[in-house]
JSON list of C-alpha atoms in Angstrom, two decimals:
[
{"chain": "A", "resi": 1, "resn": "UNK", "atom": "CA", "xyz": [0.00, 0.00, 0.00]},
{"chain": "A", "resi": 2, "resn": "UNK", "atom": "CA", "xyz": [1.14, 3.36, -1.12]},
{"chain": "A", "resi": 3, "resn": "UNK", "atom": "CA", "xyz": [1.68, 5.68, 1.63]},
{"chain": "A", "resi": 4, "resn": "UNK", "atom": "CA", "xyz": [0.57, 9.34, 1.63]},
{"chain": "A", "resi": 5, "resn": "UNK", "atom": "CA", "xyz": [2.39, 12.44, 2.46]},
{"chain": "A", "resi": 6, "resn": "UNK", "atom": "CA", "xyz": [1.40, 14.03, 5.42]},
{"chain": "A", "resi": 7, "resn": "UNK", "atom": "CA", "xyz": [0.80, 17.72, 4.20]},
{"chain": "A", "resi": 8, "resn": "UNK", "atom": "CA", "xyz": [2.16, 20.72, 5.45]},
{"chain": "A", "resi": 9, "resn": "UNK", "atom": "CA", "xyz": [0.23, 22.89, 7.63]},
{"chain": "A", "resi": 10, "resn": "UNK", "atom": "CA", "xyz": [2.26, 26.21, 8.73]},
{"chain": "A", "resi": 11, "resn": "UNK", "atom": "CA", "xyz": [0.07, 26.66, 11.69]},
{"chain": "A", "resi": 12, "resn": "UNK", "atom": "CA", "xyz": [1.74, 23.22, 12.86]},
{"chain": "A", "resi": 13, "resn": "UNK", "atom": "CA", "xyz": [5.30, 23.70, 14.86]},
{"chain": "A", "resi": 14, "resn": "UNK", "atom": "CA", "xyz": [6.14, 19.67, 15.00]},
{"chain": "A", "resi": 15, "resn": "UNK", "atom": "CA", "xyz": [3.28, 17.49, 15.48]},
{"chain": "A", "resi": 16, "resn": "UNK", "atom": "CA", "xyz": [2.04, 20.21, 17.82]},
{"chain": "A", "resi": 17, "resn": "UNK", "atom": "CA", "xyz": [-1.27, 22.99, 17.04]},
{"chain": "A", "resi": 18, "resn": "UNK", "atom": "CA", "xyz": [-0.29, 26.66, 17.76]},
{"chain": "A", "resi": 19, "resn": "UNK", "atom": "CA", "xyz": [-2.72, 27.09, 20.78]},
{"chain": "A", "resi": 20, "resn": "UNK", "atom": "CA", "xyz": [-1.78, 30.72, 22.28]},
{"chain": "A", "resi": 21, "resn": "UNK", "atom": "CA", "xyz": [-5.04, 32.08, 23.33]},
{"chain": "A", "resi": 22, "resn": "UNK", "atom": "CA", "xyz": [-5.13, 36.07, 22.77]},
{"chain": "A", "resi": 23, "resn": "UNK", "atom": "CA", "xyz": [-6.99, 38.14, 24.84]},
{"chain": "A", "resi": 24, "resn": "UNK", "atom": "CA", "xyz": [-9.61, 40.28, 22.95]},
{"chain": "A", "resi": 25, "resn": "UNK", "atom": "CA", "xyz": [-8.74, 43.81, 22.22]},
{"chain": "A", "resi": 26, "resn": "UNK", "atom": "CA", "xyz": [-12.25, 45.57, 21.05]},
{"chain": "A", "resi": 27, "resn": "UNK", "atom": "CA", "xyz": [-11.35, 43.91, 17.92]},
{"chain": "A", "resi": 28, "resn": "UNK", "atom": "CA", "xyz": [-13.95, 41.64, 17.22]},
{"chain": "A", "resi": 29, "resn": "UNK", "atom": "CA", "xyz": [-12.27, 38.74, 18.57]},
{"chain": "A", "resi": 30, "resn": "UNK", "atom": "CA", "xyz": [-14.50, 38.38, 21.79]},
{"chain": "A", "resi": 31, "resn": "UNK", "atom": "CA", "xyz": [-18.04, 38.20, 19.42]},
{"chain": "A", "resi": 32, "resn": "UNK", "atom": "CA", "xyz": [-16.37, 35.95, 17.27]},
{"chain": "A", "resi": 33, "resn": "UNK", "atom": "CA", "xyz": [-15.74, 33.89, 20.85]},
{"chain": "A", "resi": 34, "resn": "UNK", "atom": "CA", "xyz": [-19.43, 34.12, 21.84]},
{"chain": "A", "resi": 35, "resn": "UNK", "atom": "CA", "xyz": [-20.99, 32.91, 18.53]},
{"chain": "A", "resi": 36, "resn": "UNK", "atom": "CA", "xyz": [-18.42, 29.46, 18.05]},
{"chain": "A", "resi": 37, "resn": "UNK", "atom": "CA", "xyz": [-19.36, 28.80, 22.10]},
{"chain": "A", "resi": 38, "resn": "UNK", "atom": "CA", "xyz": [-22.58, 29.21, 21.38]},
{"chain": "A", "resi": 39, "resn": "UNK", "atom": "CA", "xyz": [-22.95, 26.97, 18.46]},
{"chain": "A", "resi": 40, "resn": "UNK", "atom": "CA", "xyz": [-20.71, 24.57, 20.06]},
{"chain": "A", "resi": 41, "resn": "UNK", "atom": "CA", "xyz": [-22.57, 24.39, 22.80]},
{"chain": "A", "resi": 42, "resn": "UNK", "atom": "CA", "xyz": [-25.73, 24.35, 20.86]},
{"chain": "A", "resi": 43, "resn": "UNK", "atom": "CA", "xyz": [-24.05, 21.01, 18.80]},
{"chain": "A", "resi": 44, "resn": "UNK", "atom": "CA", "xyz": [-23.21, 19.79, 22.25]},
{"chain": "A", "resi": 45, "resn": "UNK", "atom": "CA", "xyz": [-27.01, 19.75, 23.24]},
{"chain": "A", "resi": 46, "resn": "UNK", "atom": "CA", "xyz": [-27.90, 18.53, 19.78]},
{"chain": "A", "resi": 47, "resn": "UNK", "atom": "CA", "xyz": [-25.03, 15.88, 20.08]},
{"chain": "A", "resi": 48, "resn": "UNK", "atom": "CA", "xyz": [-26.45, 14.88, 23.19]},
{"chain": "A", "resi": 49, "resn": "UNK", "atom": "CA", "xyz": [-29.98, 14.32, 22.34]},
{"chain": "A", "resi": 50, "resn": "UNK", "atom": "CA", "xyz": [-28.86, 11.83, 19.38]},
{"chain": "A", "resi": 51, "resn": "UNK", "atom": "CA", "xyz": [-26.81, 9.81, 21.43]},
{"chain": "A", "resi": 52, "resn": "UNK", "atom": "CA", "xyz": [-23.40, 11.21, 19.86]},
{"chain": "A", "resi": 53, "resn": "UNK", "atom": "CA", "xyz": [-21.81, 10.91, 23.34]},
{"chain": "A", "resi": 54, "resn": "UNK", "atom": "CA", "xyz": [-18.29, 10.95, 21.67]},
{"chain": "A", "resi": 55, "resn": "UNK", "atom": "CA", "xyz": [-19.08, 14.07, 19.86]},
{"chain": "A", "resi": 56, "resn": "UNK", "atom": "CA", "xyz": [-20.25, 15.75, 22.68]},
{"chain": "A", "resi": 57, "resn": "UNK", "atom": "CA", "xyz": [-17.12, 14.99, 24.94]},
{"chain": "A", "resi": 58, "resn": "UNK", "atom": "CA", "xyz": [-15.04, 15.87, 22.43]},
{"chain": "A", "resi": 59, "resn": "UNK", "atom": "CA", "xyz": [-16.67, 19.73, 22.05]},
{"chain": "A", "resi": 60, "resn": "UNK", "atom": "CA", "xyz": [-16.76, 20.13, 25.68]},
{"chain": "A", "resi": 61, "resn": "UNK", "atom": "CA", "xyz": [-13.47, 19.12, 26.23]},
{"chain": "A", "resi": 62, "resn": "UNK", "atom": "CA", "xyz": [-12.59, 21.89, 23.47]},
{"chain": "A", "resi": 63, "resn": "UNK", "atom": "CA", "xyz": [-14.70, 24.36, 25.39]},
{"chain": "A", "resi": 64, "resn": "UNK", "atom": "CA", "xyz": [-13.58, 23.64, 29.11]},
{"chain": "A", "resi": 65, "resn": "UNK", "atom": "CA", "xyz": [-10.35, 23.84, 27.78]},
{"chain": "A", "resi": 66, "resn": "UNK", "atom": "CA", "xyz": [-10.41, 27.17, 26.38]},
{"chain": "A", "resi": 67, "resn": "UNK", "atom": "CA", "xyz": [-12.44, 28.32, 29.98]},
{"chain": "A", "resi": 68, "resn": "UNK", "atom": "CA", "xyz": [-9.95, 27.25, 31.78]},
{"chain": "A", "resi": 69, "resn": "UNK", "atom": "CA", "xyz": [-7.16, 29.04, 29.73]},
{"chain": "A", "resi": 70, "resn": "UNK", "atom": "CA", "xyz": [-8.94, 32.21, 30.08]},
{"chain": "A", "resi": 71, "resn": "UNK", "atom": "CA", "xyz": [-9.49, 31.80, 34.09]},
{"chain": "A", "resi": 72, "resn": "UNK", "atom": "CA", "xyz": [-5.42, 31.03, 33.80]},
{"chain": "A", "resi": 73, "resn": "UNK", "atom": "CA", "xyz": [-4.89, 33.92, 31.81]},
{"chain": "A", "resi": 74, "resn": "UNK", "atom": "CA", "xyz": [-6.72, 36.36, 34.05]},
{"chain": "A", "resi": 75, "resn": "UNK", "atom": "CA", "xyz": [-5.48, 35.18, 37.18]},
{"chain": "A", "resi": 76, "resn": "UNK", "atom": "CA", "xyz": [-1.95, 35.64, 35.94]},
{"chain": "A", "resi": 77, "resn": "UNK", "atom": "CA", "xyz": [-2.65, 38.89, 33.78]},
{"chain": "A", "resi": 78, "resn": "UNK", "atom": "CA", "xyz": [-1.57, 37.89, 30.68]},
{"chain": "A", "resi": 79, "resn": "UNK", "atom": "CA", "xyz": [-2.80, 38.89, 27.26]},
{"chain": "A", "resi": 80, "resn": "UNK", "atom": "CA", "xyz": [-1.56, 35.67, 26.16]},
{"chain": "A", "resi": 81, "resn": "UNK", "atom": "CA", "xyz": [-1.98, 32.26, 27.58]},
{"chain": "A", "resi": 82, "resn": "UNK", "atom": "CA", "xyz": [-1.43, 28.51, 25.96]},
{"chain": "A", "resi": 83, "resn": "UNK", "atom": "CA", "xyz": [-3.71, 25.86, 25.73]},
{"chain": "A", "resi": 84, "resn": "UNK", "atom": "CA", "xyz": [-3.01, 22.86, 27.15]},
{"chain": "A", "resi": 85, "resn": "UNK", "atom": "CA", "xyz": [-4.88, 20.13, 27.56]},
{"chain": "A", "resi": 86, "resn": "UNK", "atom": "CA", "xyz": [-7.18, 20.17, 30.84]},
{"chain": "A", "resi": 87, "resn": "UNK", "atom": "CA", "xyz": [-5.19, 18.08, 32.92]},
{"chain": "A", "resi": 88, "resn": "UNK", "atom": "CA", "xyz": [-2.01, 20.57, 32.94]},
{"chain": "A", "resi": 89, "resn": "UNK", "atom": "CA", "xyz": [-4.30, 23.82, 32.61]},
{"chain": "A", "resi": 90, "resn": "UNK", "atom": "CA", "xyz": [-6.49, 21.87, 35.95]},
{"chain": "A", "resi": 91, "resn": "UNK", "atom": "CA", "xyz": [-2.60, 21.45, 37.92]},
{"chain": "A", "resi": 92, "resn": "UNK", "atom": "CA", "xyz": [-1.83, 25.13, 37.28]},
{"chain": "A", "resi": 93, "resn": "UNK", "atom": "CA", "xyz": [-5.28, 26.15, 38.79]},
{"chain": "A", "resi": 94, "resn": "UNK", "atom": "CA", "xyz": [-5.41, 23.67, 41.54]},
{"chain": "A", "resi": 95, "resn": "UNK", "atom": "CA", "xyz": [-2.25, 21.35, 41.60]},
{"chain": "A", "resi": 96, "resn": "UNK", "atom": "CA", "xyz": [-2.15, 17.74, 40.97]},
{"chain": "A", "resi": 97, "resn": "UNK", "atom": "CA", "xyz": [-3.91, 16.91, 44.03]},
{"chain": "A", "resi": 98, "resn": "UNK", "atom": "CA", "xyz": [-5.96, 20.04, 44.68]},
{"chain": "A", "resi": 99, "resn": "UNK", "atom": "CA", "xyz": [-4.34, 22.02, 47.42]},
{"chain": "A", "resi": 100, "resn": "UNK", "atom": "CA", "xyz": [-2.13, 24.36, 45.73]},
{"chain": "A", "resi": 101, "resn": "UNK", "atom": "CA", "xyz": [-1.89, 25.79, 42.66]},
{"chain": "A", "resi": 102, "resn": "UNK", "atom": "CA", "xyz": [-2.54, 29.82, 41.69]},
{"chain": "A", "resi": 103, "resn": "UNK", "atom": "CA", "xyz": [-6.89, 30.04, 42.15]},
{"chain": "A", "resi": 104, "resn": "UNK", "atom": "CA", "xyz": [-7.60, 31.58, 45.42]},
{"chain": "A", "resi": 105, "resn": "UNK", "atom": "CA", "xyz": [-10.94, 31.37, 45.25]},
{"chain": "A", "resi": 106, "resn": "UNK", "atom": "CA", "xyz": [-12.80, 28.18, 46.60]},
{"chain": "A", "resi": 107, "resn": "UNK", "atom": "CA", "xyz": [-15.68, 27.98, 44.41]},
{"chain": "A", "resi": 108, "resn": "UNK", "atom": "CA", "xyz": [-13.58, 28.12, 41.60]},
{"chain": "A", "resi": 109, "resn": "UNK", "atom": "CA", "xyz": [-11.12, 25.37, 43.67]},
{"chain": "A", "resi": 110, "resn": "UNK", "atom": "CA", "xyz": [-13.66, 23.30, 43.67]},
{"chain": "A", "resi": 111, "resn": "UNK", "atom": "CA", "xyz": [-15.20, 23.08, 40.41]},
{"chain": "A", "resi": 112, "resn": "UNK", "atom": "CA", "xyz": [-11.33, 22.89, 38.86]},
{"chain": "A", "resi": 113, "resn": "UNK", "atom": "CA", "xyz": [-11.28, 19.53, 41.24]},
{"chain": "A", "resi": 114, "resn": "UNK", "atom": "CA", "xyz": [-14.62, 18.53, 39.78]},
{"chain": "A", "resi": 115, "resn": "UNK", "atom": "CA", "xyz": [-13.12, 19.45, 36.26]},
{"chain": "A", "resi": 116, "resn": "UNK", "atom": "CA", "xyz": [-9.61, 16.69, 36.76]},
{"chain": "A", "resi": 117, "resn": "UNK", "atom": "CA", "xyz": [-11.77, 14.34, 37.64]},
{"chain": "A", "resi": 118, "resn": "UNK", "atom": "CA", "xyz": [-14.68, 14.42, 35.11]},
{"chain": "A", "resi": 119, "resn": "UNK", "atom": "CA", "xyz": [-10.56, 13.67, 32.76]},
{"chain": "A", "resi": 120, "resn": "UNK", "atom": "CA", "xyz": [-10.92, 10.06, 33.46]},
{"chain": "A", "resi": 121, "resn": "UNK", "atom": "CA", "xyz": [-13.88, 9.64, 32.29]},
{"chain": "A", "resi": 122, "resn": "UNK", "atom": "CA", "xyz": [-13.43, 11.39, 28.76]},
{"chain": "A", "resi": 123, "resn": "UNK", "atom": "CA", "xyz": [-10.14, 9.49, 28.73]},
{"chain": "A", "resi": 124, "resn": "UNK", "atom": "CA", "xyz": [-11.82, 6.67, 28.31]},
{"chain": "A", "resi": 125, "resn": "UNK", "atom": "CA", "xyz": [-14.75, 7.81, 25.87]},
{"chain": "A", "resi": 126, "resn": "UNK", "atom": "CA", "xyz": [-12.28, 9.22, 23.84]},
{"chain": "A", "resi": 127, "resn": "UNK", "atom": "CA", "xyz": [-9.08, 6.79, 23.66]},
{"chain": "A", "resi": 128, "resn": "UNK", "atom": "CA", "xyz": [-10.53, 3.45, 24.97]},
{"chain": "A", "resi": 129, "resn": "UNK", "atom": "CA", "xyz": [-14.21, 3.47, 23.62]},
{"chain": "A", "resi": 130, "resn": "UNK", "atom": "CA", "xyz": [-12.86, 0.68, 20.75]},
{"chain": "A", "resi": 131, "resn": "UNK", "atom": "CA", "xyz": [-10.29, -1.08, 22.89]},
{"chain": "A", "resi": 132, "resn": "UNK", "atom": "CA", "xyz": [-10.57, -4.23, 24.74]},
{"chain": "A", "resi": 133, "resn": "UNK", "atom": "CA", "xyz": [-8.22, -4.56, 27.13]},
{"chain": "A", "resi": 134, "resn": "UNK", "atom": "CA", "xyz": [-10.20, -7.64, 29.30]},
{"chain": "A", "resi": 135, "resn": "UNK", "atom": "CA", "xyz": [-12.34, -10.46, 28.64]},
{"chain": "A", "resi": 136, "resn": "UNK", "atom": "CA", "xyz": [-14.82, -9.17, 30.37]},
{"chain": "A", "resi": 137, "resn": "UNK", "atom": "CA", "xyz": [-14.80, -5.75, 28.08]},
{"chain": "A", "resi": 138, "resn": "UNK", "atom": "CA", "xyz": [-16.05, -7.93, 25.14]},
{"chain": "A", "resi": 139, "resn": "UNK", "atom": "CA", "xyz": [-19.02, -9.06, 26.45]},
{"chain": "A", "resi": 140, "resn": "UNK", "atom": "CA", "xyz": [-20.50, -5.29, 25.93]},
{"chain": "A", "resi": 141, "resn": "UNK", "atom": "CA", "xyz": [-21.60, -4.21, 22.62]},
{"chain": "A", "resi": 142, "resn": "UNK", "atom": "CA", "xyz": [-20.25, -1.01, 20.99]},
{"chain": "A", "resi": 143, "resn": "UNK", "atom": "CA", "xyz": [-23.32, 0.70, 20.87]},
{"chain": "A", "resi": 144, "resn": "UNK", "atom": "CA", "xyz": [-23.37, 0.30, 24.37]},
{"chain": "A", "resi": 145, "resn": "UNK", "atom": "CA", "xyz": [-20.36, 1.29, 25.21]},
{"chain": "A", "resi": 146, "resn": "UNK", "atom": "CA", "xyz": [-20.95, 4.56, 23.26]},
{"chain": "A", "resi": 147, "resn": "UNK", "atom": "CA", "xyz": [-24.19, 4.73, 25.46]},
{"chain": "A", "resi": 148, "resn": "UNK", "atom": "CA", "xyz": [-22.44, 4.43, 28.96]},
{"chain": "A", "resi": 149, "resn": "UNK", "atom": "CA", "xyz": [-20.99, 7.85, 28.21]},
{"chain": "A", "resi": 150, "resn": "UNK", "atom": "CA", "xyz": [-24.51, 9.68, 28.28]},
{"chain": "A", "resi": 151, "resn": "UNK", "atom": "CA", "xyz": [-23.92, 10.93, 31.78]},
{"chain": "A", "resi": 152, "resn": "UNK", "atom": "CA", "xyz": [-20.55, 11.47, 30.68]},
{"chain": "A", "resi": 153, "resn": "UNK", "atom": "CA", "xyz": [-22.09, 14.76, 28.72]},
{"chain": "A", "resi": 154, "resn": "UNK", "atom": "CA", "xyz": [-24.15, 15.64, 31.36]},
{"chain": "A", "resi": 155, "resn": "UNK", "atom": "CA", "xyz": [-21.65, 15.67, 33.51]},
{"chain": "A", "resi": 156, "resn": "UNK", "atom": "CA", "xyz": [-19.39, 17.73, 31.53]},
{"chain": "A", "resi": 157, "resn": "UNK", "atom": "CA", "xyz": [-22.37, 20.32, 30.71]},
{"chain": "A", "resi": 158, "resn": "UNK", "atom": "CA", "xyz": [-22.86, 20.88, 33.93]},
{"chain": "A", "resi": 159, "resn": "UNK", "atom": "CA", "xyz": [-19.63, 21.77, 34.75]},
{"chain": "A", "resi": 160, "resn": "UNK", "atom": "CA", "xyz": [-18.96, 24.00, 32.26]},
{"chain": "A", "resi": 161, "resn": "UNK", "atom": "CA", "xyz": [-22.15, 25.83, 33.23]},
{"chain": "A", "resi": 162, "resn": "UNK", "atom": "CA", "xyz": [-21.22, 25.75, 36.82]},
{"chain": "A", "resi": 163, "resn": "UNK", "atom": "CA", "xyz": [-17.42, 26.96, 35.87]},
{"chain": "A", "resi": 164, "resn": "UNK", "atom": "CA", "xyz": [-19.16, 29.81, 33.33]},
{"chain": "A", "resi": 165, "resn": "UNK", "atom": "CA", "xyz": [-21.38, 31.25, 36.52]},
{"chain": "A", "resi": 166, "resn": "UNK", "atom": "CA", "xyz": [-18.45, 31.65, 38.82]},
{"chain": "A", "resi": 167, "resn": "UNK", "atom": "CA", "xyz": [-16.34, 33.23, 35.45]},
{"chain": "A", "resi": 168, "resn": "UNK", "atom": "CA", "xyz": [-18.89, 35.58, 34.69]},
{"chain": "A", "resi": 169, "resn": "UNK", "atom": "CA", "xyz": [-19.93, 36.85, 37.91]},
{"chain": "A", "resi": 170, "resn": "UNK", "atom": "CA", "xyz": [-15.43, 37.03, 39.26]},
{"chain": "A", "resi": 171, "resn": "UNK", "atom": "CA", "xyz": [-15.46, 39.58, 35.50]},
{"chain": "A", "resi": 172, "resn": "UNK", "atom": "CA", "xyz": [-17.99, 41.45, 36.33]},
{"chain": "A", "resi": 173, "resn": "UNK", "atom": "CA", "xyz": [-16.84, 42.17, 39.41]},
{"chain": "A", "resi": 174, "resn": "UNK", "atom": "CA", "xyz": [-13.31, 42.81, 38.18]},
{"chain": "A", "resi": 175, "resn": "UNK", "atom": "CA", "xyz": [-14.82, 45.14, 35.46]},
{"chain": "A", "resi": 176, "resn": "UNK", "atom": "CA", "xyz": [-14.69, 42.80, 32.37]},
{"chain": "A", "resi": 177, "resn": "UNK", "atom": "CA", "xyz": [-16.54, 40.90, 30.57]},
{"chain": "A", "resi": 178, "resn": "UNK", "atom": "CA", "xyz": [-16.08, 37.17, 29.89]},
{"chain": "A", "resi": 179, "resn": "UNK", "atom": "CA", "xyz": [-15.91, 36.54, 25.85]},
{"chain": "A", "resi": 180, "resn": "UNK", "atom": "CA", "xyz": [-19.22, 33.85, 27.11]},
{"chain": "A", "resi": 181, "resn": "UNK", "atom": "CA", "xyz": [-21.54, 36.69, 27.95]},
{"chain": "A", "resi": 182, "resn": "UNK", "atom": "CA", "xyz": [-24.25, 36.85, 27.84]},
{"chain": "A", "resi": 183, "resn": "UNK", "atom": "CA", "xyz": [-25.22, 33.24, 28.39]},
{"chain": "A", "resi": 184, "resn": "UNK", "atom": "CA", "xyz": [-23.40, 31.58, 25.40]},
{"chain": "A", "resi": 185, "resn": "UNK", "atom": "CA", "xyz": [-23.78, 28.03, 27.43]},
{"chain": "A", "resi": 186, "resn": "UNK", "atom": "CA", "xyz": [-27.50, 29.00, 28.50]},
{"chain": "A", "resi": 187, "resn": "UNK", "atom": "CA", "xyz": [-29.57, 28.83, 25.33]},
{"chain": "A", "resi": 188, "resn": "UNK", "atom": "CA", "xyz": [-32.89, 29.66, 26.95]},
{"chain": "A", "resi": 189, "resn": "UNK", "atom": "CA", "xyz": [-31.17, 32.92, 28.45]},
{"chain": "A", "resi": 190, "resn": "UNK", "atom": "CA", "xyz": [-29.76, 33.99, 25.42]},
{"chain": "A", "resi": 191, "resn": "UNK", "atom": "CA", "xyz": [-31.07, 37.73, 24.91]},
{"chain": "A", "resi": 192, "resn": "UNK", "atom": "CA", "xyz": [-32.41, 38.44, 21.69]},
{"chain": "A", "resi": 193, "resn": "UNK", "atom": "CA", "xyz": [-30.74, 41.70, 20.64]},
{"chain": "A", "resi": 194, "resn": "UNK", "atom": "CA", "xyz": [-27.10, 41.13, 19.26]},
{"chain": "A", "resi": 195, "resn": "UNK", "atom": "CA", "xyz": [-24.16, 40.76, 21.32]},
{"chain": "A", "resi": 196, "resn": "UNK", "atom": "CA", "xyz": [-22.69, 43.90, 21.58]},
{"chain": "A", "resi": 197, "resn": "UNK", "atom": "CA", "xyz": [-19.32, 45.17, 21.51]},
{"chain": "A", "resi": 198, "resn": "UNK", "atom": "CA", "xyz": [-16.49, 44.88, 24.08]},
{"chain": "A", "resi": 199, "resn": "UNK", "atom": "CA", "xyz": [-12.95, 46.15, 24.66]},
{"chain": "A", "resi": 200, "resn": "UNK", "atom": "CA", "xyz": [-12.13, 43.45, 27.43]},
{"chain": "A", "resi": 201, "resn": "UNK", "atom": "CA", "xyz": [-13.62, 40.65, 26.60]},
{"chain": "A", "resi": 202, "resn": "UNK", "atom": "CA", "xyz": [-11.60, 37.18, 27.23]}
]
């Protein structure tokens, strides 16, 4: 079999994405945020309802991600920030075993903790849903495997929402606005009038 060229993607250093996060400027960047959370989220309910568990996990694991990033980002004052994967981003918030890291804030603590250990879980929907690494693994069907991950969503919905609550209410308070408001991971709270526009939105 003929193998293909991988192709060359300059936005690729290695095998690695570019993931610096930049902080919004007034330039657009923080409505462009709030739409792609917004339909994310939206595909994430969608997702959901269809039984695309795997789907789902993946987009919130996108958008926690990025939340967490921006929570970094702030806490540290940077304009820029990278975007690791949750596990690192959840030990620089919290530390590997929850009592250290840079949040001071408890709420926060404590949905971070919530956050590591909703990791295991999507580590397995994501990198062991077609392994079978037991006898006892092959005696459930795919489908149902897939299935077993339902609460696996929920789960991860709800934190985001609960994470999103304690972001937007720490900005306000702070004087900024979180590139989320208003409501990009509530759809039924959504305003109708357009988002408007920010100079310190992140």
């Amino acid at each position: 079999m003929r193998e293909h060229p991988v192709p060359h993607n300059p936005r690729r250093r290695g095998m690695m994405a570019v993931t610096t996060r930049e902080k919004s400027r007034g330039d657009g960047l923080g409505n462009q945020r709030w739409r792609r959370y917004a339909d994310a989220f939206d595909r994430v309910e969608r997702c959901a309802s269809q039984g695309h568990h795997l789907e789902a996990i993946a987009i919130l694991d996108s958008l926690i991600g990025d939340r967490l990033a921006s929570r970094l980002g702030h806490l540290q004052g940077i304009a820029s920030v990278e975007v690791a994967a949750i596990g690192p981003l959840c030990k620089q918030l919290v530390g590997k075993s929850g009592d250290s890291g840079i949040e001071p804030d408890a709420e926060f603590r404590a949905v971070v903790v919530e956050i590591k250990d909703w990791v295991r879980p999507r580590n397995d929907a994501m990198h062991g849903i077609a392994r079978v690494f037991r006898p006892a693994d092959a005696t459930t069907a795919f489908d149902a495997a897939i299935e077993s991950h339902r609460q696996t969503v929920a789960h991860g919905m709800v934190l985001l929402q609960r994470f999103d609550r304690l972001d937007t209410a720490a900005r306000r308070l702070a004087g900024k606005i979180p590139g989320t408001w208003p409501a990009a991971f509530f759809p039924d709270e959504r305003p109708a009038r357009p988002r408007p526009d920010e100079s310190e939105v992140n």
